[in-house]
Short mmCIF file of C-alpha atoms in Angstrom, two decimals:
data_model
loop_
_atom_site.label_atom_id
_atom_site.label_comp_id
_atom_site.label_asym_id
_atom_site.label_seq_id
_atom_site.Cartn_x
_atom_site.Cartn_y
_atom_site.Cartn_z
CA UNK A 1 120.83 105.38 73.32
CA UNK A 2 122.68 101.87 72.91
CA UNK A 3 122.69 99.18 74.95
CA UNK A 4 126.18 99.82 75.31
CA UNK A 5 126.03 103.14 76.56
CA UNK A 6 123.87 101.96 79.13
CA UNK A 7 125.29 98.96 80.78
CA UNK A 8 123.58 99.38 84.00
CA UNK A 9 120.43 97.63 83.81
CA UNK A 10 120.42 93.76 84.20
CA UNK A 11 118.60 91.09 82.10
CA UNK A 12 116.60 89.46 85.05
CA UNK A 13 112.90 89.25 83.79
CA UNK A 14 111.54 86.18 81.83
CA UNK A 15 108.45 85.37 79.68
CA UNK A 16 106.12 85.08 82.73
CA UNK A 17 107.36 88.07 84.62
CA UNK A 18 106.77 90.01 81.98
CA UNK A 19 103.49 88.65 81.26
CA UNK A 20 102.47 89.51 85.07
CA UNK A 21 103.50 93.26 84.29
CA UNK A 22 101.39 93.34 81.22
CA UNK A 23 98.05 92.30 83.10
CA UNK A 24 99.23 94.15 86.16
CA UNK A 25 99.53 96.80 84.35
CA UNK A 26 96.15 96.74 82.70
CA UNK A 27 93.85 95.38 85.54
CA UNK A 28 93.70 97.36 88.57
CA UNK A 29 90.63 98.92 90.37
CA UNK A 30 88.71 99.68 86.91
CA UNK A 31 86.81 96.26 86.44
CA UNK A 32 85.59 96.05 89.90
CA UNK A 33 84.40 99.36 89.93
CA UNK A 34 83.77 101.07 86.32
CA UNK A 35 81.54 98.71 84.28
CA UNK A 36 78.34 100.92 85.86
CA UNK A 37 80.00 103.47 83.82
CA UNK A 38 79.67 102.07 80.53
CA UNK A 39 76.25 100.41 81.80
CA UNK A 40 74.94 104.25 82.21
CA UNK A 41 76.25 104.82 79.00
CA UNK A 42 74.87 102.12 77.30
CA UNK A 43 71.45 101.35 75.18
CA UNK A 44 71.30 97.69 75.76
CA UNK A 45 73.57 94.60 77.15
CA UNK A 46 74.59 93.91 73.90
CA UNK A 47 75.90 97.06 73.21
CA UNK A 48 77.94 96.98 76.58
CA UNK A 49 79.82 93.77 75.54
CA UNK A 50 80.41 95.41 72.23
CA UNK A 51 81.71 98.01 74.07
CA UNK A 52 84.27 95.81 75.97
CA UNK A 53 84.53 93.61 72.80
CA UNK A 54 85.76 96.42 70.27
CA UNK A 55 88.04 98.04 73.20
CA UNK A 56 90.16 94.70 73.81
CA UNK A 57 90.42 94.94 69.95
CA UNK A 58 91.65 97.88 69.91
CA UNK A 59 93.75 97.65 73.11
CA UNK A 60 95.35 94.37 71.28
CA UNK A 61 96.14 96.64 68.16
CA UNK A 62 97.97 98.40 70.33
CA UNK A 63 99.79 96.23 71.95
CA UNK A 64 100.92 94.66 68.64
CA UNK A 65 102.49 98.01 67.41
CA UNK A 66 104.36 98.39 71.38
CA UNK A 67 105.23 94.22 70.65
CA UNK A 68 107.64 95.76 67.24
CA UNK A 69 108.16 98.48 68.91
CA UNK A 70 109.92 96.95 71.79
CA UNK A 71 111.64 94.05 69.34
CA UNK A 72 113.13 96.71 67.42
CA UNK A 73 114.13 98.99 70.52
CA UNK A 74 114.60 96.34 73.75
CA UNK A 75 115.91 99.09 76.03
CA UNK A 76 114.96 100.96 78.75
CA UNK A 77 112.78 104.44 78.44
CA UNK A 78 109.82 102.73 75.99
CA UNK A 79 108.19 105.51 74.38
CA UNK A 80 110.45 107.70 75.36
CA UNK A 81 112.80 106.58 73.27
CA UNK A 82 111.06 105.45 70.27
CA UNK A 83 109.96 109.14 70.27
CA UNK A 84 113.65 110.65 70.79
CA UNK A 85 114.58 108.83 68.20
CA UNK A 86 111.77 109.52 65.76
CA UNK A 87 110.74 113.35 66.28
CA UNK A 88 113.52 114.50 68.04
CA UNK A 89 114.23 115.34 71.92
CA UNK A 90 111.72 118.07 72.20
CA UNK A 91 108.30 115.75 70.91
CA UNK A 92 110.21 113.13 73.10
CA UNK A 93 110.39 115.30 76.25
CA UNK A 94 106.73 116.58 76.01
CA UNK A 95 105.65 113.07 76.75
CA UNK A 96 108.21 112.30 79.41
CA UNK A 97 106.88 116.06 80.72
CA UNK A 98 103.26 114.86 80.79
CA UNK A 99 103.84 111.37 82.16
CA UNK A 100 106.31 112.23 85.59
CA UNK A 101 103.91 115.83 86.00
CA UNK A 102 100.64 114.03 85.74
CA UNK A 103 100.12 110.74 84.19
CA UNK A 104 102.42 108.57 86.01
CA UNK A 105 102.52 110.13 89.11
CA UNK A 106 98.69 110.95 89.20
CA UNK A 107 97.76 107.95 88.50
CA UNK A 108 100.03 106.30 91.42
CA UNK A 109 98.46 108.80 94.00
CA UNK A 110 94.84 108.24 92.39
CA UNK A 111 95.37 104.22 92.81
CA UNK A 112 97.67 104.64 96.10
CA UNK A 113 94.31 106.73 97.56
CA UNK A 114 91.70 103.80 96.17
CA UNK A 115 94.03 100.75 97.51
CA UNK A 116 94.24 102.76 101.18
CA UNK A 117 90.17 103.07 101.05
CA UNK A 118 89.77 99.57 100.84
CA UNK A 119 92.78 98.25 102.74
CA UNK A 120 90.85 100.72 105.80
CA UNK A 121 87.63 99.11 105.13
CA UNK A 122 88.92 95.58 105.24
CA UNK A 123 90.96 96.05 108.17
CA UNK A 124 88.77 98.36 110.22
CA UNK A 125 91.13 101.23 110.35
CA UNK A 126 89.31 104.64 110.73
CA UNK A 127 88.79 106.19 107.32
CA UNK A 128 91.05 109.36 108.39
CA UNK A 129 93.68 106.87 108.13
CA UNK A 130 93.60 106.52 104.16
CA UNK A 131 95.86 109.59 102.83
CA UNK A 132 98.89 108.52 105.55
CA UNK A 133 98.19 104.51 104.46
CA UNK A 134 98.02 105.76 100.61
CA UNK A 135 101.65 107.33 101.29
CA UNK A 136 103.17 104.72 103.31
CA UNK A 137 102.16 101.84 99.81
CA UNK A 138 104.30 104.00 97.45
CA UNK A 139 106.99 104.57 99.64
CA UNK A 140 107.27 101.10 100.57
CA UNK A 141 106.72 100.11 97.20
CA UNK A 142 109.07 102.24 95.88
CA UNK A 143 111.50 100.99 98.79
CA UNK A 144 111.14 96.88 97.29
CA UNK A 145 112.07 98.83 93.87
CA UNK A 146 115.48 99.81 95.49
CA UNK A 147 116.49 96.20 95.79
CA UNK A 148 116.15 95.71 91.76
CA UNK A 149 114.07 94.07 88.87
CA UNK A 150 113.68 91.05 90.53
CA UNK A 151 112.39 92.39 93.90
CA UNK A 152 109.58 94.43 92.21
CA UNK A 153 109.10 91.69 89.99
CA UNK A 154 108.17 89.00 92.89
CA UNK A 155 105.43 91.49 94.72
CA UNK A 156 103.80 92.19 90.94
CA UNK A 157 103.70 88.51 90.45
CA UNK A 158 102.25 87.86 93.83
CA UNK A 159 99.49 90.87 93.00
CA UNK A 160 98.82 90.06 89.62
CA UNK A 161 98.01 86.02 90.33
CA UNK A 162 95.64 87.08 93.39
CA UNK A 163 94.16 89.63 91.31
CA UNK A 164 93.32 87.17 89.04
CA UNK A 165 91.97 85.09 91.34
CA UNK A 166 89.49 88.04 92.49
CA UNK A 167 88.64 88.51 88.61
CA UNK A 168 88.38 84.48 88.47
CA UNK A 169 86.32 84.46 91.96
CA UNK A 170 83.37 86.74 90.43
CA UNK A 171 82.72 85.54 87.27
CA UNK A 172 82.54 82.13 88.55
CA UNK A 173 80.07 83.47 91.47
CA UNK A 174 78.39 85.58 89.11
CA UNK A 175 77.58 82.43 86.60
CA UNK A 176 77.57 79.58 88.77
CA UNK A 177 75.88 80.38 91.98
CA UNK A 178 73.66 83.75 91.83
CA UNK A 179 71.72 83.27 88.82
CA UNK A 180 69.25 85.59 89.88
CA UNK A 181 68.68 86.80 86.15
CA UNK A 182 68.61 85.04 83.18
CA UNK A 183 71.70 85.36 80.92
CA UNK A 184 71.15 88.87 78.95
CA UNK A 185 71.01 88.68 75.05
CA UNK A 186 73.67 90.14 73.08
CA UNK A 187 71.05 91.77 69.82
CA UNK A 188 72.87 95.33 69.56
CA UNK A 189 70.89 98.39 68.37
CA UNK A 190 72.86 101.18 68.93
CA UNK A 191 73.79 104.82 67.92
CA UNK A 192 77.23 105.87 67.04
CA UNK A 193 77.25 108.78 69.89
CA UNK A 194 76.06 106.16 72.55
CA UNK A 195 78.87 103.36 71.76
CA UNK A 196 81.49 106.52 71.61
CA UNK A 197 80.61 107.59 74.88
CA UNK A 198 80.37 104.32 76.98
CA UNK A 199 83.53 103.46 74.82
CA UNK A 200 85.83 106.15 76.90
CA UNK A 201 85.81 104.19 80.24
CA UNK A 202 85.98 100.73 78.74
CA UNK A 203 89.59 102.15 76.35
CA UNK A 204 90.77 103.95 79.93
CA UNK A 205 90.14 100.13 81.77
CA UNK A 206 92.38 98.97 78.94
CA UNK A 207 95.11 100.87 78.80
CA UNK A 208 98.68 100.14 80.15
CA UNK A 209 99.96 97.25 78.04
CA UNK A 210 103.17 100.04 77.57
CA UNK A 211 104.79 99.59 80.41
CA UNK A 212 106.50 96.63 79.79
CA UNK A 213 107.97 98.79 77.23
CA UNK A 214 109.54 101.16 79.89
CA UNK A 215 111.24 97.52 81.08
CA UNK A 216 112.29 96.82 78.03
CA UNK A 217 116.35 96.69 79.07
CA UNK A 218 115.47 94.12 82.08
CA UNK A 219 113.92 91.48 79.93
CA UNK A 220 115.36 88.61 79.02
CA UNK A 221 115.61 87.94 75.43
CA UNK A 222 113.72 90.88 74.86
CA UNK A 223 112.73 90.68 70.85
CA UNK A 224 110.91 87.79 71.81
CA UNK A 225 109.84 87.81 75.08
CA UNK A 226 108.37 91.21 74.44
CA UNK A 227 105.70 90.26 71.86
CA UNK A 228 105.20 87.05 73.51
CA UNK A 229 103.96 88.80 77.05
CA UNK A 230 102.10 91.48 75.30
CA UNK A 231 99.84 89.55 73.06
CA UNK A 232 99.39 86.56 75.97
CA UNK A 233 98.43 89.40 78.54
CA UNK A 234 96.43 91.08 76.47
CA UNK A 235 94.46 88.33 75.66
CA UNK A 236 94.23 87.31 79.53
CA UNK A 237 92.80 90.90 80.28
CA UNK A 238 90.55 91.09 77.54
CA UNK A 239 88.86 87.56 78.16
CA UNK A 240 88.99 88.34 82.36
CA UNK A 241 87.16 91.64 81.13
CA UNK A 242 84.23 90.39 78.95
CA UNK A 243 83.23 86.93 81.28
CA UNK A 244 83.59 89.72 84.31
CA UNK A 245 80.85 91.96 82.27
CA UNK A 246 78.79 89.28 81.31
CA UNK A 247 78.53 88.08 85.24
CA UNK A 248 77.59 91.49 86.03
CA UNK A 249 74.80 91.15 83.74
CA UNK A 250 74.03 87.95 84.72
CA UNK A 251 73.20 88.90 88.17
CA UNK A 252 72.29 92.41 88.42
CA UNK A 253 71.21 93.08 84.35
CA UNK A 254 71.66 96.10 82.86
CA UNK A 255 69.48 98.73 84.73
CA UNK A 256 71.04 97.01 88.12
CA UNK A 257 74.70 97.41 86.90
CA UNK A 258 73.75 100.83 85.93
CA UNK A 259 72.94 102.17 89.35
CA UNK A 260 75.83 100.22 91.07
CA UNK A 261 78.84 102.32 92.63
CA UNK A 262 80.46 98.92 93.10
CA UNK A 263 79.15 95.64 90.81
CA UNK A 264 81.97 93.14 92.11
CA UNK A 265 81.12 93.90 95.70
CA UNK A 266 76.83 93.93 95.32
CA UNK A 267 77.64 90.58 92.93
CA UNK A 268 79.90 88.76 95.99
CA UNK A 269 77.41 89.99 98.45
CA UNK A 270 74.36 88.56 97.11
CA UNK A 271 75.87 85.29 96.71
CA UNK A 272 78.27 85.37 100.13
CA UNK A 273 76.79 88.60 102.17
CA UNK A 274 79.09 90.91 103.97
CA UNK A 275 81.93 88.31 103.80
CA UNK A 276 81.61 87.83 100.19
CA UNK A 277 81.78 91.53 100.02
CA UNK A 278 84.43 91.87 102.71
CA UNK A 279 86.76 89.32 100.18
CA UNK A 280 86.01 91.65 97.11
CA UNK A 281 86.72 94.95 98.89
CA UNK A 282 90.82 92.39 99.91
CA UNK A 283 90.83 91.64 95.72
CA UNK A 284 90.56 95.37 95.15
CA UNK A 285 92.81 96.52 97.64
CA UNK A 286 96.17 93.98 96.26
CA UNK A 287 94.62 94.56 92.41
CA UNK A 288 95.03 98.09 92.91
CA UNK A 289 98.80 97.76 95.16
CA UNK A 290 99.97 95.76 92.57
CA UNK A 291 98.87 98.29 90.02
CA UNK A 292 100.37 101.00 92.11
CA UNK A 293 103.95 98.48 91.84
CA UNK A 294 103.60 98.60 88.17
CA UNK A 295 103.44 102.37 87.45
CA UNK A 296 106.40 103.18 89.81
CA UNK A 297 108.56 100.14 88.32
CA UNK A 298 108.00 101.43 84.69
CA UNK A 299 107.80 105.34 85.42
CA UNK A 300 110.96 105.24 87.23
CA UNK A 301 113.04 103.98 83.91
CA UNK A 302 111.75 106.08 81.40
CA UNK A 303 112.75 109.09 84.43
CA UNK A 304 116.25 107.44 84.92
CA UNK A 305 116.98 107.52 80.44
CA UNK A 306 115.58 111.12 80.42
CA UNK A 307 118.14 112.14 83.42
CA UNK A 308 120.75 110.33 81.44
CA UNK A 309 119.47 112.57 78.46
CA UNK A 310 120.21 115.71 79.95
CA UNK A 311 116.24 116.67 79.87
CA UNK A 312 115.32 115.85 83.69
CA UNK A 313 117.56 116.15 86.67
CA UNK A 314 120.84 114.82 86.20
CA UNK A 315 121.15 113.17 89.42
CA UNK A 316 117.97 110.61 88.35
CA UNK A 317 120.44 109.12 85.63
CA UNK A 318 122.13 107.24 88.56
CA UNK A 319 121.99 103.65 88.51
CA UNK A 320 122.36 101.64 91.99
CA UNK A 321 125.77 99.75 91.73
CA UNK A 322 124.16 96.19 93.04
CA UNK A 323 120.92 96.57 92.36
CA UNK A 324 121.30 98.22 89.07
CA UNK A 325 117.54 100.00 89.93
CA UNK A 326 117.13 103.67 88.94
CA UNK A 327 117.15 104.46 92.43
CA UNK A 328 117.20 108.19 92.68
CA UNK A 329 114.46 108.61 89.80
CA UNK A 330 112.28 106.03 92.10
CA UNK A 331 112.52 108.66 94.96
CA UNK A 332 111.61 111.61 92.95
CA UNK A 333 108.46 110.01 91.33
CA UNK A 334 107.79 108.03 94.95
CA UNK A 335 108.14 111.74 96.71
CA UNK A 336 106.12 113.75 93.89
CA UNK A 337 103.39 111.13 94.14
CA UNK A 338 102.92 111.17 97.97
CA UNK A 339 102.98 114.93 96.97
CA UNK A 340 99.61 114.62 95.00
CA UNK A 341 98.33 112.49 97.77
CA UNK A 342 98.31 115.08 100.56
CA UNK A 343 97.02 118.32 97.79
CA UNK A 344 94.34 116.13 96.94
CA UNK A 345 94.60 117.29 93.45
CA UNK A 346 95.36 114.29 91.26
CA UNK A 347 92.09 113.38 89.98
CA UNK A 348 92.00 116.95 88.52
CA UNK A 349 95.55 116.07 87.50
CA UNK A 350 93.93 112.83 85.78
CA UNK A 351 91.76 114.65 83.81
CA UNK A 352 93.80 117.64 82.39
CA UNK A 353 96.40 114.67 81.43
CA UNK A 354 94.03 112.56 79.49
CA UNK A 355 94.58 113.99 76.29
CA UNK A 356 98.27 114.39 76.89
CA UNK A 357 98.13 110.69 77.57
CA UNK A 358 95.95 109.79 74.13
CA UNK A 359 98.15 112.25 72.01
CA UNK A 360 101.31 110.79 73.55
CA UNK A 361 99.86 106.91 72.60
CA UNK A 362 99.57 107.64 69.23
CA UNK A 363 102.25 109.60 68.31
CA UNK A 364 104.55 107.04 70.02
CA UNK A 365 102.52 104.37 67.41
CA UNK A 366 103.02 106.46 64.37
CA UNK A 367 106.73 105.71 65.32
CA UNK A 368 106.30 102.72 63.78
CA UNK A 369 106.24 104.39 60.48
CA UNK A 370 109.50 106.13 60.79
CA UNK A 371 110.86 102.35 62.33
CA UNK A 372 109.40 100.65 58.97
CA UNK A 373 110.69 103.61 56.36
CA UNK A 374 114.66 103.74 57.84
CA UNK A 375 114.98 100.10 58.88
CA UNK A 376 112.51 98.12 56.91
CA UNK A 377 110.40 95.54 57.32
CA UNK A 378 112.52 92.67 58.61
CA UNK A 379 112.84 92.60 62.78
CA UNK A 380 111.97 89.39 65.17
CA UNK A 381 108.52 90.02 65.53
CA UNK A 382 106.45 92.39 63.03
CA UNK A 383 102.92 94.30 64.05
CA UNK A 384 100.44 92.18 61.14
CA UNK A 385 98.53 94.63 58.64
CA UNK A 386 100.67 97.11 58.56
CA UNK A 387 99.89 100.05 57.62
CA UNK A 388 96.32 99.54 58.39
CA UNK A 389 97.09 98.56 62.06
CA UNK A 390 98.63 101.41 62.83
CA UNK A 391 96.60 104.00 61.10
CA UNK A 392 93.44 102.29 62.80
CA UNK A 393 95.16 102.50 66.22
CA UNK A 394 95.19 106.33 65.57
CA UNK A 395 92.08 106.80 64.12
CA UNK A 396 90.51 105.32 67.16
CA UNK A 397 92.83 107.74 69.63
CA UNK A 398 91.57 110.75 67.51
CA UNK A 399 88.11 109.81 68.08
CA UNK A 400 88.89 109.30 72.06
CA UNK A 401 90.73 112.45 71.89
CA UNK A 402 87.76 114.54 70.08
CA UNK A 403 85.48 112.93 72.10
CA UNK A 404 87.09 114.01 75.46
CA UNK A 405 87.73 117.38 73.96
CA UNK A 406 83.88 117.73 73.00
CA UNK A 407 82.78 116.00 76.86
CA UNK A 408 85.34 118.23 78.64
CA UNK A 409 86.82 121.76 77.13
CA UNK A 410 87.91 122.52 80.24
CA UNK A 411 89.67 120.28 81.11
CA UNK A 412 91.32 119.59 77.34
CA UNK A 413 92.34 123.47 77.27
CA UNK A 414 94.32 122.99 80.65
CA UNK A 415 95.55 119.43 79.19
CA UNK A 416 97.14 120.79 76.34
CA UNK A 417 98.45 124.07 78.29
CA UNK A 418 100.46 121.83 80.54
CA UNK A 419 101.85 120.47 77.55
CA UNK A 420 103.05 123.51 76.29
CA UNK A 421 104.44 124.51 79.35
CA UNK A 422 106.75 121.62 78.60
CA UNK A 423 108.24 123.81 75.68
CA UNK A 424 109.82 126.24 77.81
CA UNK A 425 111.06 123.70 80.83
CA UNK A 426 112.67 121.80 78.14
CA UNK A 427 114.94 124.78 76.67
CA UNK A 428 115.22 125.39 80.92
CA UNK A 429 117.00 121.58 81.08
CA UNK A 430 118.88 121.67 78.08
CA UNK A 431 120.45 125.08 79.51
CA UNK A 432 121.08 123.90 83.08
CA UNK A 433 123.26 120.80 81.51
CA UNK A 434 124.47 122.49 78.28
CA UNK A 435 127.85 121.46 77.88
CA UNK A 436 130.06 123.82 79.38
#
């Protein structure tokens, strides 16, 4: 799809904004709440800021390839289209399938559900209150959405800076005030199983660089501006993830971090007590809103190009006249969402999806081959070691994948039938709005 033949969207997003939506994107409930995780996981400190270490590599490797990806294609849909245009509308579907049945829309209700725990806690609302709260965030975020780019844009800004200030807020308690332990020392001796297994978590906690991509059309001088935010927020996230570790360990050490359900909140409460925790349980609550903003800006574009494909409702294609916002295909993901919220069933959802989701990330990198074969080498910003880049980015999925496979069958098997369930919903679509 041209530009051209999509004139709706508006250029309103600049270097900054789209910079907020990468670390928005990336930083949400997950480094407040799952380095105990990869501490479990783990055979010594050092080995859990390897861990974090090699994952913000590899998370940077990926956002290099999405950085060419989105210079060479600086449109709405991100890897929608690069897939459309690379395997064909079936491959490209399957993804789109995956990502508004499960990925997107789970992980909205999954997030929705964790912000409306802690916004109860910190307000003092009973805890029966949480689904109903969880349901009233995405419809009201998807509600700013309807007002445009710019409107969504202004709340992730707002979440991503305080965020960042809660990131900010316990490393500096964690190094400067508790020192309770001394700092832990980073010798690694390690086996290859261990580091693959307290890996998973850190590569989930990393993930979501791509959905600046889904912006793509709304950013302002997009071959640039697009590498720019992606390599500046991915740096941001990756340093705010490995001083946050290393505070952990600071206070609690390994074995303490291990056996924490919550290391941010048992860090701020040592140093602050129940007020310290009371501020950490606020962070959490706009860190995960503002991640909840993020995934229901970017879902609801690569929905809107789909509908405008003729492989999702037609209706979702529909552009808002004066706030050029996919506003229909915001209300079906918003409404589907709150769905998953009241079933309960989206962290089952989660799961199945995961190796959709891993497939889908590096089969929409591998695009970069096809980009670099039929349109060669020269674009406004280039991924660096190419092919290597690339091939390692997929290497390291497959091992993710295989290792998720080998951890949970079940839940692969199911993963991989909802993808092929796509298959016959697609031919379904592309009967329904066959040209008559």
């Amino acid at each position: 799809m041209s530009e051209s033949s999509n004139p709706g969207y508006a250029r309103r997003l600049g270097v900054l904004d789209a910079t907020m939506v990468v670390v928005g994107g990336i930083i949400g409930a997950g480094i407040f709440l799952n380095p105990a995780v990869v501490a479990q996981r783990s055979e010594s400190p050092g080995m859990i800021m390897l861990a974090w270490s090699l994952g913000g590599v590899f998370a940077l490797a990926g956002a290099f390839i999405y950085a060419e990806l989105g210079a060479r294609r600086p449109q709405a849909g991100g890897g929608y289209v690069y897939l459309r245009e690379s395997y064909g509308p079936l491959i490209a579907f399957l993804f789109g399938w995956i990502m508004l049945l499960v990925n997107y829309s789970g992980s909205i209700a999954a997030v929705a559900v964790t912000f409306a725990s802690y916004a109860c806690q910190v307000t003092g609302l009973p805890l029966s209150l949480i689904k109903p709260v969880a349901i009233g965030a995405i419809f009201l975020l998807a509600g700013i959405n309807f007002f445009g780019i710019r409107a969504g844009a202004l709340v992730q800004n707002l979440a991503t800076i305080l965020k960042l200030v809660a990131v900010i807020a316990v490393v500096v308690v964690g190094l400067a005030f508790s020192g309770i332990a001394p700092p832990p020392t980073v010798g690694v001796a390690t086996t290859t199983s261990s580091l693959g297994s307290a890996m998973l978590p850190v590569l989930f906690a990393y993930s979501g660089w791509f959905y600046i991509n889904n912006i793509a059309g709304e950013i302002r001088e997009p071959q640039r501006n697009i590498p720019r935010a992606l390599v500046l927020g991915m740096l941001t996230c990756t340093a705010c993830y490995l001083l946050a570790n290393y505070a952990y360990l600071h206070v609690l050490g390994q074995a303490g971090l291990a056996a924490s359900t919550a290391p941010a909140a048992e860090l701020m409460q040592r140093a602050f007590g129940s007020t310290g925790s009371l501020l950490i349980g606020a962070g959490i609550a706009i860190s995960t809103f503002g991640f909840c903003n993020i995934a229901i800006l970017g879902g609801s574009r690569m929905f809107q190009v789909m509908g405008a494909d003729g492989v999702f409702f037609r209706a979702t294609a529909h552009l808002h006249p004066t706030y050029r916002s996919p506003d229909v295909a915001l209300a079906v993901l918003a409404l589907w969402s709150a769905l998953l919220v009241l079933s309960g069933s989206y962290g089952q959802l989660l799961d199945y999806a995961t190796i959709g989701d891993w497939i889908g990330s590096a089969m929409v990198a591998a695009t970069l081959f096809y980009y670099r074969r039929h349109e060669g080498a020269e674009t406004v910003f280039r991924a660096p070691l190419h092919p290597l880049l690339p091939l390692a980015f997929i290497a390291a999925v497959a091992f993710v994948v295989i290792s998720s496979a080998i951890a949970q069958p079940r839940e692969t098997l199911i993963g991989l039938g909802i993808i092929v369930l796509g298959v016959p919903a697609y031919y379904l679509w592309r009967f329904v709005y066959r040209p008559r």
